Coordinates of N, CA, C and O in Angstrom, one line a residue:
X651 N 89.5 -81.8 39.9 CA 88.4 -81.2 40.6 C 87.6 -82.2 41.3 O 86.7 -82.8 40.8
X652 N 87.9 -82.4 42.6 CA 87.1 -83.4 43.3 C 86.0 -82.7 44.0 O 86.1 -81.6 44.5
X653 N 84.9 -83.4 44.1 CA 83.7 -82.9 44.8 C 83.9 -83.0 46.3 O 85.0 -83.5 46.7
X654 N 83.0 -82.5 47.1 CA 83.1 -82.7 48.5 C 82.9 -84.1 48.9 O 82.0 -84.8 48.4
X655 N 83.8 -84.7 49.7 CA 83.7 -86.1 50.0 C 82.7 -86.2 51.2 O 82.9 -85.6 52.2
X656 N 81.7 -87.0 51.0 CA 80.8 -87.2 52.1 C 81.2 -88.5 52.9 O 81.4 -89.5 52.3
X657 N 81.2 -88.3 54.2 CA 81.5 -89.4 55.0 C 80.3 -90.3 55.0 O 79.2 -89.8 55.1
X658 N 80.5 -91.6 55.0 CA 79.3 -92.5 55.0 C 78.6 -92.4 56.4 O 79.3 -92.1 57.4
X659 N 77.3 -92.5 56.3 CA 76.5 -92.4 57.5 C 76.7 -93.6 58.4 O 76.8 -94.7 57.9
X660 N 76.7 -93.4 59.7 CA 76.7 -94.6 60.6 C 75.3 -95.1 60.6 O 74.3 -94.4 60.2
X661 N 75.1 -96.4 61.0 CA 73.8 -97.0 61.1 C 72.9 -96.1 62.0 O 71.7 -96.0 61.7
X662 N 73.5 -95.6 63.1 CA 72.7 -94.7 64.0 C 72.1 -93.5 63.3 O 71.0 -93.1 63.4
X663 N 73.0 -92.8 62.5 CA 72.6 -91.6 61.8 C 71.5 -92.0 60.8 O 70.5 -91.3 60.6
X664 N 71.7 -93.1 60.1 CA 70.7 -93.5 59.1 C 69.3 -93.8 59.8 O 68.3 -93.4 59.3
X665 N 69.4 -94.5 60.9 CA 68.1 -94.8 61.6 C 67.5 -93.6 62.1 O 66.2 -93.4 62.0
X666 N 68.3 -92.6 62.6 CA 67.7 -91.4 63.1 C 67.1 -90.6 62.0 O 66.0 -90.0 62.2
X667 N 67.7 -90.6 60.8 CA 67.2 -89.9 59.7 C 65.9 -90.5 59.2 O 65.0 -89.8 58.9
X668 N 65.8 -91.8 59.3 CA 64.5 -92.5 58.9 C 63.4 -92.2 59.9 O 62.3 -92.0 59.5
X669 N 63.8 -92.2 61.2 CA 62.7 -91.8 62.2 C 62.3 -90.4 62.0 O 61.1 -90.1 62.1
X670 N 63.2 -89.5 61.8 CA 62.8 -88.1 61.6 C 61.9 -87.9 60.4 O 60.9 -87.3 60.4
X671 N 62.3 -88.6 59.3 CA 61.5 -88.6 58.1 C 60.1 -89.1 58.3 O 59.1 -88.5 57.8
X672 N 60.0 -90.2 59.0 CA 58.7 -90.8 59.2 C 57.8 -89.8 60.1 O 56.6 -89.6 59.8
X673 N 58.4 -89.2 61.1 CA 57.7 -88.3 62.0 C 57.2 -87.1 61.2 O 56.0 -86.7 61.3
X674 N 58.0 -86.6 60.3 CA 57.6 -85.4 59.5 C 56.5 -85.8 58.5 O 55.6 -85.0 58.3
X675 N 56.6 -87.0 57.9 CA 55.6 -87.4 57.0 C 54.3 -87.6 57.7 O 53.3 -87.2 57.1
X676 N 54.3 -88.2 58.8 CA 53.0 -88.4 59.6 C 52.4 -87.1 60.0 O 51.2 -86.9 59.9
X677 N 53.3 -86.1 60.4 CA 52.8 -84.8 60.9 C 52.2 -84.0 59.7 O 51.3 -83.2 59.8
X678 N 52.8 -84.3 58.5 CA 52.3 -83.5 57.3 C 50.9 -83.9 56.9 O 50.1 -83.1 56.4
X679 N 50.5 -85.2 57.2 CA 49.2 -85.6 56.9 C 48.8 -85.5 55.5 O 49.5 -85.9 54.6
X680 N 47.7 -84.8 55.2 CA 47.2 -84.6 53.9 C 47.8 -83.5 53.1 O 47.5 -83.3 51.9
X681 N 48.6 -82.7 53.8 CA 49.2 -81.5 53.1 C 50.2 -82.0 52.1 O 50.9 -82.9 52.4
X682 N 50.4 -81.2 51.0 CA 51.4 -81.6 50.1 C 52.7 -81.2 50.6 O 52.9 -80.3 51.3
X683 N 53.7 -81.9 50.1 CA 55.1 -81.7 50.4 C 55.5 -80.3 50.0 O 56.2 -79.5 50.7
X684 N 55.0 -79.9 48.8 CA 55.4 -78.5 48.3 C 54.8 -77.4 49.2 O 55.5 -76.4 49.5
X685 N 53.6 -77.6 49.7 CA 52.9 -76.6 50.6 C 53.7 -76.5 51.9 O 54.0 -75.4 52.3
X686 N 54.0 -77.6 52.5 CA 54.7 -77.6 53.8 C 56.1 -77.0 53.6 O 56.6 -76.2 54.4
X687 N 56.8 -77.4 52.5 CA 58.1 -76.9 52.3 C 58.1 -75.4 52.1 O 58.9 -74.6 52.7
X688 N 57.1 -74.9 51.3 CA 57.0 -73.5 51.1 C 56.8 -72.7 52.4 O 57.4 -71.7 52.6
X689 N 55.9 -73.2 53.2 CA 55.6 -72.6 54.5 C 56.8 -72.5 55.4 O 57.0 -71.6 56.1
X690 N 57.6 -73.6 55.3 CA 58.8 -73.7 56.2 C 60.0 -72.9 55.6 O 61.0 -72.7 56.2
X691 N 59.8 -72.5 54.3 CA 60.9 -71.8 53.7 C 62.1 -72.7 53.2 O 63.2 -72.2 53.2
X692 N 61.7 -73.9 53.0 CA 62.8 -74.8 52.5 C 62.3 -75.4 51.1 O 61.1 -75.2 50.8
X693 N 63.2 -75.9 50.3 CA 62.8 -76.4 49.0 C 62.0 -77.8 49.2 O 62.3 -78.5 50.2
X694 N 61.2 -78.0 48.3 CA 60.4 -79.3 48.3 C 61.4 -80.5 48.2 O 61.2 -81.5 48.8
X695 N 62.5 -80.2 47.5 CA 63.5 -81.3 47.3 C 64.2 -81.6 48.7 O 64.4 -82.7 49.0
X696 N 64.5 -80.5 49.4 CA 65.1 -80.7 50.7 C 64.1 -81.5 51.6 O 64.5 -82.5 52.3
X697 N 62.8 -81.1 51.6 CA 61.9 -81.9 52.5 C 61.8 -83.3 52.0 O 61.7 -84.2 52.9
X698 N 61.8 -83.5 50.7 CA 61.7 -84.9 50.2 C 62.9 -85.7 50.7 O 62.7 -86.9 51.1
X699 N 64.1 -85.1 50.6 CA 65.3 -85.9 51.1 C 65.2 -86.2 52.6 O 65.5 -87.3 53.0
X700 N 64.7 -85.2 53.4 CA 64.6 -85.5 54.8 C 63.5 -86.6 55.1 O 63.8 -87.5 55.8
X701 N 62.4 -86.5 54.4 CA 61.3 -87.4 54.6 C 61.7 -88.9 54.2 O 61.2 -89.8 54.8
X702 N 62.6 -89.0 53.2 CA 63.0 -90.3 52.7 C 64.2 -90.8 53.4 O 64.8 -91.8 53.1
X703 N 64.7 -90.0 54.4 CA 65.9 -90.4 55.1 C 67.2 -90.2 54.3 O 68.2 -90.7 54.8
X704 N 67.1 -89.5 53.2 CA 68.3 -89.3 52.4 C 69.1 -88.1 52.9 O 70.2 -87.8 52.4
X705 N 68.5 -87.3 53.8 CA 69.3 -86.2 54.4 C 69.1 -86.3 55.9 O 68.4 -85.6 56.6
X706 N 69.8 -87.3 56.5 CA 69.6 -87.7 57.9 C 70.2 -86.7 58.8 O 69.9 -86.7 60.0
X707 N 71.0 -85.7 58.4 CA 71.6 -84.8 59.3 C 71.3 -83.4 58.8 O 72.2 -82.6 58.4
X708 N 70.0 -83.0 58.7 CA 69.6 -81.7 58.1 C 70.0 -80.6 59.1 O 70.2 -80.9 60.3
X709 N 70.1 -79.4 58.6 CA 70.4 -78.2 59.4 C 69.4 -78.0 60.5 O 68.2 -78.2 60.2
X710 N 69.8 -77.6 61.6 CA 68.9 -77.4 62.8 C 67.8 -76.4 62.3 O 66.6 -76.6 62.6
X711 N 68.2 -75.3 61.6 CA 67.2 -74.3 61.2 C 66.1 -75.0 60.4 O 64.9 -74.6 60.5
X712 N 66.5 -75.8 59.5 CA 65.5 -76.5 58.6 C 64.5 -77.3 59.4 O 63.3 -77.2 59.2
X713 N 65.1 -78.1 60.3 CA 64.2 -78.9 61.2 C 63.3 -78.1 62.0 O 62.1 -78.4 62.2
X714 N 63.8 -77.0 62.6 CA 63.0 -76.1 63.4 C 61.9 -75.5 62.6 O 60.8 -75.4 63.1
X715 N 62.2 -75.1 61.4 CA 61.2 -74.4 60.6 C 60.1 -75.4 60.2 O 58.9 -75.1 60.3
X716 N 60.5 -76.6 59.9 CA 59.5 -77.7 59.5 C 58.6 -78.0 60.7 O 57.4 -78.2 60.7
X717 N 59.3 -78.1 61.9 CA 58.6 -78.5 63.1 C 57.5 -77.4 63.4 O 56.4 -77.8 63.8
X718 N 57.9 -76.2 63.2 CA 56.9 -75.1 63.5 C 55.7 -75.2 62.6 O 54.6 -75.0 63.1
X719 N 56.0 -75.4 61.3 CA 54.9 -75.5 60.3 C 54.0 -76.7 60.6 O 52.8 -76.6 60.5
X720 N 54.6 -77.8 61.1 CA 53.8 -79.0 61.3 C 53.3 -79.1 62.7 O 52.6 -80.1 63.0
X721 N 53.5 -78.1 63.5 CA 53.0 -78.2 64.9 C 53.7 -79.2 65.8 O 53.1 -79.7 66.7
X722 N 54.9 -79.5 65.5 CA 55.7 -80.4 66.3 C 56.6 -79.6 67.2 O 57.1 -78.6 66.8
X723 N 56.9 -80.1 68.4 CA 57.8 -79.4 69.3 C 59.2 -79.9 69.0 O 59.4 -81.1 68.7
X724 N 60.2 -79.1 69.2 CA 61.6 -79.5 69.0 C 61.9 -80.6 70.0 O 62.7 -81.5 69.8
X725 N 61.2 -80.5 71.2 CA 61.5 -81.6 72.2 C 61.0 -82.9 71.7 O 61.7 -83.9 71.9
X726 N 59.9 -83.0 71.0 CA 59.4 -84.2 70.5 C 60.4 -84.8 69.4 O 60.7 -85.9 69.4
X727 N 60.8 -83.8 68.6 CA 61.7 -84.3 67.5 C 63.0 -84.7 68.1 O 63.6 -85.8 67.7
X728 N 63.5 -84.0 69.1 CA 64.8 -84.4 69.7 C 64.7 -85.8 70.3 O 65.6 -86.6 70.2
X729 N 63.5 -86.0 71.0 CA 63.3 -87.3 71.7 C 63.3 -88.4 70.7 O 63.8 -89.5 70.9
X730 N 62.7 -88.2 69.5 CA 62.6 -89.2 68.5 C 64.0 -89.4 67.9 O 64.3 -90.5 67.4
X731 N 64.8 -88.4 67.8 CA 66.0 -88.4 66.9 C 67.3 -88.5 67.7 O 68.4 -88.4 67.0
X732 N 67.3 -88.6 69.0 CA 68.5 -88.7 69.7 C 69.1 -90.1 69.4 O 68.4 -91.1 69.2
X733 N 70.4 -90.2 69.3 CA 71.0 -91.5 69.1 C 70.6 -92.4 70.2 O 70.6 -92.0 71.4
X734 N 70.3 -93.7 69.8 CA 69.9 -94.6 70.9 C 71.1 -95.2 71.5 O 72.0 -95.6 70.8
X735 N 71.2 -95.1 72.8 CA 72.4 -95.6 73.5 C 72.4 -97.1 73.3 O 71.4 -97.8 73.5
X736 N 73.6 -97.6 73.1 CA 73.7 -99.1 72.9 C 73.5 -99.8 74.2 O 73.9 -99.3 75.2

């Protein structure tokens, strides 16, 4: 019984995940992770993983919901999180 094999993240994906996490953390400000997660309809665990860069490729729906709650535009997030061209 093998689990799902996760492909290792590329450095770009990891960096993008860290930038996304930082942006969300800053936007959250003084609100608790649990509060923001509940408002966005995601688990606090999911939000924690995204904020710490451990879920660098979260579902679009998840990011969109968090962006809405935090007052971030998807354009801003996309600009932050596009892979940087070498």
